[in-house]
PDB file of C-alpha atoms in Angstrom:
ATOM      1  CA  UNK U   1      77.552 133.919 103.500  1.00 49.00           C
ATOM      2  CA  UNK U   2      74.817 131.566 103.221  1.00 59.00           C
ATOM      3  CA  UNK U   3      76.083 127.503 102.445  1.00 64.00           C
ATOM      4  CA  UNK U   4      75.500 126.821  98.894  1.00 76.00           C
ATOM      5  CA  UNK U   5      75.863 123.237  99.890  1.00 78.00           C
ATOM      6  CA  UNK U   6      72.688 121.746 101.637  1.00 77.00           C
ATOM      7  CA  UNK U   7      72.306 118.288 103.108  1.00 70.00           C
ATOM      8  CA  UNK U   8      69.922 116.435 101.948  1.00 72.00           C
ATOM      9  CA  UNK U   9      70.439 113.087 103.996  1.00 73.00           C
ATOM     10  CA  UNK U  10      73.431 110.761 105.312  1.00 75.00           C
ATOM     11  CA  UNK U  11      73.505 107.079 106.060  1.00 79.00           C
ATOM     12  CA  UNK U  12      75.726 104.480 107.362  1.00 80.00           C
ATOM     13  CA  UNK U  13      76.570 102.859 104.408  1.00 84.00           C
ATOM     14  CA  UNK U  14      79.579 100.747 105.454  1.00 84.00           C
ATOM     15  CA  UNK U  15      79.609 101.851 109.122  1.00 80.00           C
ATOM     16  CA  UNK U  16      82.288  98.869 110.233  1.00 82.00           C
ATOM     17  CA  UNK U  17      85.189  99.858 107.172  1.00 85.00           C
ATOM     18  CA  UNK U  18      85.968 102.573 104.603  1.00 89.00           C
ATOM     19  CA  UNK U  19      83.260 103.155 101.855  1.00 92.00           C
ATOM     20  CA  UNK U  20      85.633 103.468  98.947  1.00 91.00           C
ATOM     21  CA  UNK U  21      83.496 104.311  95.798  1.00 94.00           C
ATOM     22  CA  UNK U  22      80.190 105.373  94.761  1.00 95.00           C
ATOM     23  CA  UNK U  23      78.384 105.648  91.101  1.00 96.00           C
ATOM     24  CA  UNK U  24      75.406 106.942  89.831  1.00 95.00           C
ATOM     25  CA  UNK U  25      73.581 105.223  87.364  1.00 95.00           C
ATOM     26  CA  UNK U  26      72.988 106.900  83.858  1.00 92.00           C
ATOM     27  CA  UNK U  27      69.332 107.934  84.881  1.00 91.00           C
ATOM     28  CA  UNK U  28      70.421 109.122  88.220  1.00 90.00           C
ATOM     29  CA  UNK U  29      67.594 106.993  90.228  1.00 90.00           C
ATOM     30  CA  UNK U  30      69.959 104.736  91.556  1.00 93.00           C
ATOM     31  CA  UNK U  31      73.548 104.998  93.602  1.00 94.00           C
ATOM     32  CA  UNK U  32      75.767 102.253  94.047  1.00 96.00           C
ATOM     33  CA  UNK U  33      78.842 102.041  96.677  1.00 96.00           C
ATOM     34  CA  UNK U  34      81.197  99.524  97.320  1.00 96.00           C
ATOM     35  CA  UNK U  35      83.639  99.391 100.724  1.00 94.00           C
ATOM     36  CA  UNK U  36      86.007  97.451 102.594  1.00 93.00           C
ATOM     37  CA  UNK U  37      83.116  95.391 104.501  1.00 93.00           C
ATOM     38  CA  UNK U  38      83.377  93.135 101.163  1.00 94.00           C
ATOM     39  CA  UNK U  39      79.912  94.853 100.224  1.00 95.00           C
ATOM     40  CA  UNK U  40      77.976  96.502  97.988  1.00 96.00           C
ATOM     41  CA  UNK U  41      74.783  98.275  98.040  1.00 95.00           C
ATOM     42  CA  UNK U  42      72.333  99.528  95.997  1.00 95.00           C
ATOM     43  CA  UNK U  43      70.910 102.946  96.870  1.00 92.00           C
ATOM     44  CA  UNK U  44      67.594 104.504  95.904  1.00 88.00           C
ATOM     45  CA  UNK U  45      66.663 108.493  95.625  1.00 77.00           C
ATOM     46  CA  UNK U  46      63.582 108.455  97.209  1.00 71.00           C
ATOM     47  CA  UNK U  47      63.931 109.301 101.133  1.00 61.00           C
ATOM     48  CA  UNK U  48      62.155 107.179 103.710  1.00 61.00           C
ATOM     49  CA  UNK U  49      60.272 108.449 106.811  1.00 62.00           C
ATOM     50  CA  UNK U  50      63.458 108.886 109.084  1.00 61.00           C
ATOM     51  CA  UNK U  51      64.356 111.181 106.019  1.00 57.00           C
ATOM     52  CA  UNK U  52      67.386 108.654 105.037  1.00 67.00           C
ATOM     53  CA  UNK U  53      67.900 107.084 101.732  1.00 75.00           C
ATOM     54  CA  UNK U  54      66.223 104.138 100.889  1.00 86.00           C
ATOM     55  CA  UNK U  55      68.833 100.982 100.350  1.00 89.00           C
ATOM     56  CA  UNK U  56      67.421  98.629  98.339  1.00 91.00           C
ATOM     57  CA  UNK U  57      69.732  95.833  97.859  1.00 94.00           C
ATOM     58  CA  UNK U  58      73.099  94.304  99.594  1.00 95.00           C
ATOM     59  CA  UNK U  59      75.300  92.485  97.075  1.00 96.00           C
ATOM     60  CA  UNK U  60      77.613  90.173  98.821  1.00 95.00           C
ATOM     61  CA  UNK U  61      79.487  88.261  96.161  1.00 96.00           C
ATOM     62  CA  UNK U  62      83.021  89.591  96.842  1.00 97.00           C
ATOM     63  CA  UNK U  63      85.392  87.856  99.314  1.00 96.00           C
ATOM     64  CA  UNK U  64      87.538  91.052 100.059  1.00 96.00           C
ATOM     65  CA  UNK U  65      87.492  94.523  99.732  1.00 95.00           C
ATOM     66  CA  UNK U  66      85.396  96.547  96.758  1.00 97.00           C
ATOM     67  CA  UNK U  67      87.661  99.211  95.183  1.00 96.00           C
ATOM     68  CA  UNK U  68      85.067 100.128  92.557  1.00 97.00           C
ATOM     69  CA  UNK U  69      82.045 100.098  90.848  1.00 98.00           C
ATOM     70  CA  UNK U  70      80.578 101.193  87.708  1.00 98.00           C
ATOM     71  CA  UNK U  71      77.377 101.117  85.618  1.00 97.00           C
ATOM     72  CA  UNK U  72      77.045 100.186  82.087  1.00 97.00           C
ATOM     73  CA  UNK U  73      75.659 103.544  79.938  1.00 95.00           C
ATOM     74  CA  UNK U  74      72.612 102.436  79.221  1.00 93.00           C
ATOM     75  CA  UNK U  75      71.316  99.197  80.783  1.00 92.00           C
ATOM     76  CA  UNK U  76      70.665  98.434  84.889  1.00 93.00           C
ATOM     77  CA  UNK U  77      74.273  96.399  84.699  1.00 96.00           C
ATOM     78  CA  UNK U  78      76.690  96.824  87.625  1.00 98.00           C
ATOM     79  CA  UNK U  79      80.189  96.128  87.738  1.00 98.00           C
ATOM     80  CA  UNK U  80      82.540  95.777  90.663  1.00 98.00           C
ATOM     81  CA  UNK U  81      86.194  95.352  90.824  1.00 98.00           C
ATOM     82  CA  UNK U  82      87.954  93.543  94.127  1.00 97.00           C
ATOM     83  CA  UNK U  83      90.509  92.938  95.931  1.00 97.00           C
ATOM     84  CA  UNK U  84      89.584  89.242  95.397  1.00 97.00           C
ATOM     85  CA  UNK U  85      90.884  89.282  91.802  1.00 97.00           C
ATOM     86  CA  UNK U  86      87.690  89.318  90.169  1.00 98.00           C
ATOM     87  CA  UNK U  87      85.322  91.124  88.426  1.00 98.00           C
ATOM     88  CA  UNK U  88      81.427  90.821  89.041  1.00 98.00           C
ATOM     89  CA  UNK U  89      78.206  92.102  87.350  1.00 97.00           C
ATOM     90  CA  UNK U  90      74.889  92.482  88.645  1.00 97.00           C
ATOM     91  CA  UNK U  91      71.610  92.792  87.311  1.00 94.00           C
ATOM     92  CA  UNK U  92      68.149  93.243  88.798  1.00 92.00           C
ATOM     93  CA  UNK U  93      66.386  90.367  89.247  1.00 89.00           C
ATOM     94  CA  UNK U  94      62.055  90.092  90.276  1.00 85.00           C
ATOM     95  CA  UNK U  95      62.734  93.428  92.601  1.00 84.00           C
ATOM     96  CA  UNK U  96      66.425  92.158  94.196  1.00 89.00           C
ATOM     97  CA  UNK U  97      69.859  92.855  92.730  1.00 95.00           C
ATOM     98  CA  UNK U  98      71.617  89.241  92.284  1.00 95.00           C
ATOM     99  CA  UNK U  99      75.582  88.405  90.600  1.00 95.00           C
ATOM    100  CA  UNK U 100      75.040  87.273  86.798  1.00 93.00           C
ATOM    101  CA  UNK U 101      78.555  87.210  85.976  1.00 95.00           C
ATOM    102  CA  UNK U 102      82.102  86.546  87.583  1.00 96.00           C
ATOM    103  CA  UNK U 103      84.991  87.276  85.250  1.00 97.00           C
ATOM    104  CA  UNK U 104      88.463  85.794  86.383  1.00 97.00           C
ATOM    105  CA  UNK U 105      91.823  86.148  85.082  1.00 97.00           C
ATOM    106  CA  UNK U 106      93.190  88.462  86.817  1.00 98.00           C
ATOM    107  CA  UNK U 107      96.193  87.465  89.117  1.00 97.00           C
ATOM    108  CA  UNK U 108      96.516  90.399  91.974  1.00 98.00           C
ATOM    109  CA  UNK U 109      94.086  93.073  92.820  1.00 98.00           C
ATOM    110  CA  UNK U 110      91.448  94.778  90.178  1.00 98.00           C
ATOM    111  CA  UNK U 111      91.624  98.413  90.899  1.00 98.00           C
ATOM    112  CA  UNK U 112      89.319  99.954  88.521  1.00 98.00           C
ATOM    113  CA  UNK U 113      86.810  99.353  85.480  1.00 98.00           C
ATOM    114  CA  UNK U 114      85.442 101.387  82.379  1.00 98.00           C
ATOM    115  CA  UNK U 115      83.077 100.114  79.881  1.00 98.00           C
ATOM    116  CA  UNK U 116      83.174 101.325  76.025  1.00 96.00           C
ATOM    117  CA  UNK U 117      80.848 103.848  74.842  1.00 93.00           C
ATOM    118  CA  UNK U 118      78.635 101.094  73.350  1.00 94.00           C
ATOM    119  CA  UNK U 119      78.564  98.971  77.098  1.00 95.00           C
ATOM    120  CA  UNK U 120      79.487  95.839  75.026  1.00 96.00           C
ATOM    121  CA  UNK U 121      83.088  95.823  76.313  1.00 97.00           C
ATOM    122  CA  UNK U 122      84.743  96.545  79.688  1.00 98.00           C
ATOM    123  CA  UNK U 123      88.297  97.266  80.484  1.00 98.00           C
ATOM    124  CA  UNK U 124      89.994  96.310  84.007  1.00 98.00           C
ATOM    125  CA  UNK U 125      93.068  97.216  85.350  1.00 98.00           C
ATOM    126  CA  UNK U 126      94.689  95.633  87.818  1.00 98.00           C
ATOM    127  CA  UNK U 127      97.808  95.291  90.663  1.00 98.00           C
ATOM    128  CA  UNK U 128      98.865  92.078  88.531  1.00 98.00           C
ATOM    129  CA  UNK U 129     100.375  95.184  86.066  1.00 98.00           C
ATOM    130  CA  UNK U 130      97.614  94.314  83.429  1.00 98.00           C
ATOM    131  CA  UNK U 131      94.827  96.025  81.357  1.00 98.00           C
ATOM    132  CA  UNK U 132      92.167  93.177  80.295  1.00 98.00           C
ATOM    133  CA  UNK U 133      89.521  94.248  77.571  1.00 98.00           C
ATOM    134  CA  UNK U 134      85.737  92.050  78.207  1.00 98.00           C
ATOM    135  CA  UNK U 135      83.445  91.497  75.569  1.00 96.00           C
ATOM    136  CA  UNK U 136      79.312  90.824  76.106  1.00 95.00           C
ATOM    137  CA  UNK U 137      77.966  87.654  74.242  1.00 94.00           C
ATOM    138  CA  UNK U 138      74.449  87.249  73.853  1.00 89.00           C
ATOM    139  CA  UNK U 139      72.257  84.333  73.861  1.00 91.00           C
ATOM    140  CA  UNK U 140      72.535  82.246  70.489  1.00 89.00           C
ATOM    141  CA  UNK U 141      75.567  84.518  69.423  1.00 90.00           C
ATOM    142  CA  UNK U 142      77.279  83.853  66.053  1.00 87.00           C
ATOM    143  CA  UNK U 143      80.738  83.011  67.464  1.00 90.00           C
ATOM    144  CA  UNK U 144      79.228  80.223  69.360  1.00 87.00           C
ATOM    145  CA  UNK U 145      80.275  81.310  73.237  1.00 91.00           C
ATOM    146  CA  UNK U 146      78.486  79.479  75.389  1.00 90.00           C
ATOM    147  CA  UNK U 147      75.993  81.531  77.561  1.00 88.00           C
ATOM    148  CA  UNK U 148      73.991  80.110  80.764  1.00 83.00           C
ATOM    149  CA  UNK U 149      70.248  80.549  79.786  1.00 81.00           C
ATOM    150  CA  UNK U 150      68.847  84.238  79.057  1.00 82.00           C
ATOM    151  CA  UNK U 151      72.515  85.819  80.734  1.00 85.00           C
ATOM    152  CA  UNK U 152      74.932  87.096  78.330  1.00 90.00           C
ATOM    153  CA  UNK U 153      78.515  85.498  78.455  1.00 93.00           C
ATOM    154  CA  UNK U 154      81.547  87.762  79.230  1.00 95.00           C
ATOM    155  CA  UNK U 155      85.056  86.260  77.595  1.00 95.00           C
ATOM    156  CA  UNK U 156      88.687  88.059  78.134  1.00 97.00           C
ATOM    157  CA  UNK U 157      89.099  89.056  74.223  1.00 97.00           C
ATOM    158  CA  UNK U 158      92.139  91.267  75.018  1.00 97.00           C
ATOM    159  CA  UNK U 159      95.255  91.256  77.371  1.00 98.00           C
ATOM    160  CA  UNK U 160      97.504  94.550  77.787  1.00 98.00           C
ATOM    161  CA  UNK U 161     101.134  93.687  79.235  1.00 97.00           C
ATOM    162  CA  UNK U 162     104.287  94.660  79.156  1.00 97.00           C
ATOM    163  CA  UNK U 163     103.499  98.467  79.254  1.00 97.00           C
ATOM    164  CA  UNK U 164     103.351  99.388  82.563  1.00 98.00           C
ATOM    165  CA  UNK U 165     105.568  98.934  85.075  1.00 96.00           C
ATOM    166  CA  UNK U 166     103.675  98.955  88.859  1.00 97.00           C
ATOM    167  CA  UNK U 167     100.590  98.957  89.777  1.00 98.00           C
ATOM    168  CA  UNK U 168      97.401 100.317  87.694  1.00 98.00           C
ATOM    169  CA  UNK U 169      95.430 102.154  89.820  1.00 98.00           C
ATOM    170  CA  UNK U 170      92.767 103.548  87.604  1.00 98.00           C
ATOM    171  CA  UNK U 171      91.307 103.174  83.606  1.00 98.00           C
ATOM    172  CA  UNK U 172      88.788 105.592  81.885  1.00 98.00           C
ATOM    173  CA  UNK U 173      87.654 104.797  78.186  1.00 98.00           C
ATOM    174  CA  UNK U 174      86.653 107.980  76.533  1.00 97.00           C
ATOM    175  CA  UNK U 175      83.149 108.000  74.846  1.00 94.00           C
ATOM    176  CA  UNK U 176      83.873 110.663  72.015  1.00 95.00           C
ATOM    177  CA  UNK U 177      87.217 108.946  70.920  1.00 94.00           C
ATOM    178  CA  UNK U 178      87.552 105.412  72.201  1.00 95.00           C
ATOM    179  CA  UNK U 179      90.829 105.982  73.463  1.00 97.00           C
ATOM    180  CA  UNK U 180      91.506 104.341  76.996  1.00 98.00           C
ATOM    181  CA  UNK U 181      93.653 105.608  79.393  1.00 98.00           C
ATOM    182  CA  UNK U 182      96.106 104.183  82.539  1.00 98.00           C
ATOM    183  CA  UNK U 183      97.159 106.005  85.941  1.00 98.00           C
ATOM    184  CA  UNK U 184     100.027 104.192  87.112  1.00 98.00           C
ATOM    185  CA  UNK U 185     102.217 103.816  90.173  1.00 97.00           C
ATOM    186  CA  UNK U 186     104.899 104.539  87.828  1.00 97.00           C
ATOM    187  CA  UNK U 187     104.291 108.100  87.928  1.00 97.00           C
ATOM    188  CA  UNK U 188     102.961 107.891  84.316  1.00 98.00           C
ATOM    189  CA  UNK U 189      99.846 108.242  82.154  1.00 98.00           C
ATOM    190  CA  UNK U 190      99.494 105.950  79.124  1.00 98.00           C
ATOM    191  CA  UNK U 191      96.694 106.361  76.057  1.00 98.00           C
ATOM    192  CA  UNK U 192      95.989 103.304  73.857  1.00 98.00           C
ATOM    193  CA  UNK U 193      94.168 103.276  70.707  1.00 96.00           C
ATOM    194  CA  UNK U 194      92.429 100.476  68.728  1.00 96.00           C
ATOM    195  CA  UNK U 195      93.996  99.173  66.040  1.00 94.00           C
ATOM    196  CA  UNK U 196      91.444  99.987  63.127  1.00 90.00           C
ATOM    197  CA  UNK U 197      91.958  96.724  61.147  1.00 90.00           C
ATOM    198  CA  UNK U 198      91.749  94.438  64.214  1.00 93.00           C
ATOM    199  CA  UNK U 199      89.797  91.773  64.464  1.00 93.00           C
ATOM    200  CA  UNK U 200      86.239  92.803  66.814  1.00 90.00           C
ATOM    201  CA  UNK U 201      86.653  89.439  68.451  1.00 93.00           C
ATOM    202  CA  UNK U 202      90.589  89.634  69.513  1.00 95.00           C
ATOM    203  CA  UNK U 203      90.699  93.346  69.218  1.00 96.00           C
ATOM    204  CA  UNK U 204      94.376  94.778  68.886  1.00 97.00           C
ATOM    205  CA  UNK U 205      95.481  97.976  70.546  1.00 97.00           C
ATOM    206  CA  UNK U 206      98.094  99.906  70.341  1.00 96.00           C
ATOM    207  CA  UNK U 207     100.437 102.461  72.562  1.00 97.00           C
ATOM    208  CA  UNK U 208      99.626 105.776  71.501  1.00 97.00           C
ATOM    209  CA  UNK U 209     101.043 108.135  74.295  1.00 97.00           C
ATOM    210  CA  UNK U 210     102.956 107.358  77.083  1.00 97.00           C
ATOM    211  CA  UNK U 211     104.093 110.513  79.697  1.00 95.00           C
ATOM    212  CA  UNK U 212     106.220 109.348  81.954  1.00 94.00           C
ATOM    213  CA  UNK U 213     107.070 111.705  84.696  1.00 95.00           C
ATOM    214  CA  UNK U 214     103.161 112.732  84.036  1.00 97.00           C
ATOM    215  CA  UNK U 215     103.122 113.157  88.095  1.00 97.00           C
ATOM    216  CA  UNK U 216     106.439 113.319  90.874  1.00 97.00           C
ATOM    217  CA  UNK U 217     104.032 110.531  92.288  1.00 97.00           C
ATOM    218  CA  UNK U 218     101.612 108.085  91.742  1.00 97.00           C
ATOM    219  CA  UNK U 219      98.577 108.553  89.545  1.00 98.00           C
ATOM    220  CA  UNK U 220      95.567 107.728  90.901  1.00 97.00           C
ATOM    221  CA  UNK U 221      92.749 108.765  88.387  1.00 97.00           C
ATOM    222  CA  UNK U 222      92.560 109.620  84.900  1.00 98.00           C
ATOM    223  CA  UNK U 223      89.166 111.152  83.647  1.00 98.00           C
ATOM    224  CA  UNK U 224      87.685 112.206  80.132  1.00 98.00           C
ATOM    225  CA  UNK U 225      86.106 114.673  79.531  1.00 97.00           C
ATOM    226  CA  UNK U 226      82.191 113.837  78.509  1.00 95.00           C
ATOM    227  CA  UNK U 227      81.427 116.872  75.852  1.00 96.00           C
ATOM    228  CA  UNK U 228      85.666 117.821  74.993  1.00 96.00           C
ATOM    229  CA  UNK U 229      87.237 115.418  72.610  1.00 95.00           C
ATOM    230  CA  UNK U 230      90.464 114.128  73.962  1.00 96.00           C
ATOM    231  CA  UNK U 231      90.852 116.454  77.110  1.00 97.00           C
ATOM    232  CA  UNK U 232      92.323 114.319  79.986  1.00 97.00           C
ATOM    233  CA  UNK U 233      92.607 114.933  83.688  1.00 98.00           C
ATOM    234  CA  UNK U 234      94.810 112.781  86.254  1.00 98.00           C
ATOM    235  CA  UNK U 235      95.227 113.208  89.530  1.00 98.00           C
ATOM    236  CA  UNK U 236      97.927 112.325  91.950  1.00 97.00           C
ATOM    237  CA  UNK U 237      99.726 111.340  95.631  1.00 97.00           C
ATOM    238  CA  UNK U 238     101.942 114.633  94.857  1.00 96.00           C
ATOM    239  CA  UNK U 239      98.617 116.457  95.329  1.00 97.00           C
ATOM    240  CA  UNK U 240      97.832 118.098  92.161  1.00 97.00           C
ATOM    241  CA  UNK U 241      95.576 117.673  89.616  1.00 97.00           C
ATOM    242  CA  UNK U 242      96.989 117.872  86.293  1.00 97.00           C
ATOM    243  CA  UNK U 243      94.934 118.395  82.690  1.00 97.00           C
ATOM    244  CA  UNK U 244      96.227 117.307  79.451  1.00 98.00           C
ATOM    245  CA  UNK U 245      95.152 117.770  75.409  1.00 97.00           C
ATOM    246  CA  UNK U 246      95.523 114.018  73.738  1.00 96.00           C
ATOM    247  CA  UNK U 247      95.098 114.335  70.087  1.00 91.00           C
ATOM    248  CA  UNK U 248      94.547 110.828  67.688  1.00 84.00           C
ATOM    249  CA  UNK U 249      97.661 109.758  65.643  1.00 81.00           C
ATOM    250  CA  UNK U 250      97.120 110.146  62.132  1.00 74.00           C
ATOM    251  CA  UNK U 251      95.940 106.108  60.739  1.00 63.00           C
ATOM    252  CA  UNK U 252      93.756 105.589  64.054  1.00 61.00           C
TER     253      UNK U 252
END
């Protein structure tokens, strides 16, 4: 039977340590990954004359290990989540790819990142047993955050605690509902919903499903789906992949 899988091209991308992520951007010309060599790098989808993918920029902020990456849904805006604690954004910059924006507060390992369906907010989830929400501040904005020339400010508007019990290895934010999910090395899955009448600038959340033996083992990944409202998958150490139907309390 012929392969219906061709390929197209392979590079060393982080030939001295694991590559550990990689993400498209929304118009699928650009491919970032992130590895253990403390890197990142910026991939293009044009091939060169050794038929290999073009990189065209090395972003070497971090001071440990990159566990993920993620673009914002509809502007050139990277984010990155370490090993270091921190979170960084990139943005191109006169044809190079330069850090605009560190975000600390985290106090162990960031495992993974989602931004809203809007891109003004980003969630982060983290070893320290923490989800933290981010919210964009533009130039000149009405709440008076201080920004450093044309960049827009990021500020922590939004600490989760207290709800999960080890390590959160992964955080998707659903762009139909708004609801944001948690895989934890608890075993268990965890939906939260915004609080309707919270304020925008110290947003509220609250605990709207919680499965606790949702896997025999940790969850690594939870996943919406893009076109089914409230259709979850999670996967796990056991080794199985496990789907699940979330439906929106009644007052959300």
């Amino acid at each position: 039977m012929k392969d219906s899988l061709v390929l197209l091209g392979r590079v060393p991308a982080h030939p001295d340590s694991r590559c550990w992520f990689l993400a498209w951007n929304p118009a699928g010309t650009l491919l970032a990954s992130c590895g253990g060599d403390r890197r990142i790098r910026i991939w293009g989808t044009e091939v060169d004359e050794e038929d290999e993918y073009e990189c065209v920029s090395v972003l070497n902020s971090h001071t440990q290990d990159v566990k993920h990456v993620v673009w914002h849904p509809s502007q050139e805006l990277l984010a990155s989540a370490s090993y270091d604690d921190t979170v960084k954004l990139y943005r191109e910059e006169e044809d190079d790819w330069v850090c605009c924006a560190t975000l600390e507060g985290h106090e162990s390992t960031v495992w993974s990142l989602a931004f809203d369906p809007s891109g003004q907010r980003l969630a982060s989830c983290s070893d320290d047993r923490t989800v933290r929400i981010w919210r964009q501040y533009l130039p000149g904005n009405e709440q008076g955050v201080a920004c450093s020339g044309s960049d827009p400010s990021w500020k922590c508007i939004c600490t989760l605690s207290g709800f999960h019990s080890r390590t959160i290895y992964d955080i998707a934010w659903c762009q139909l509902t708004g609801a944001l999910a948690t895989a934890c090395g608890d075993d268990a899955i965890r939906v939260f919903q915004e609080d309707p009448n919270s304020d925008p600038q110290q947003p509220t959340f609250s605990l709207t499903a919680h499965l606790h033996q949702a896997h025999s083992q940790d969850v690594n990944c939870v996943a919406w789906n893009p076109k089914e409202p409230g259709l979850l998958a999670s996967c796990s150490d056991d080794g199985e992949v496990a789907f699940w139907k979330y439906q929106r309390p009644e007052g959300l």
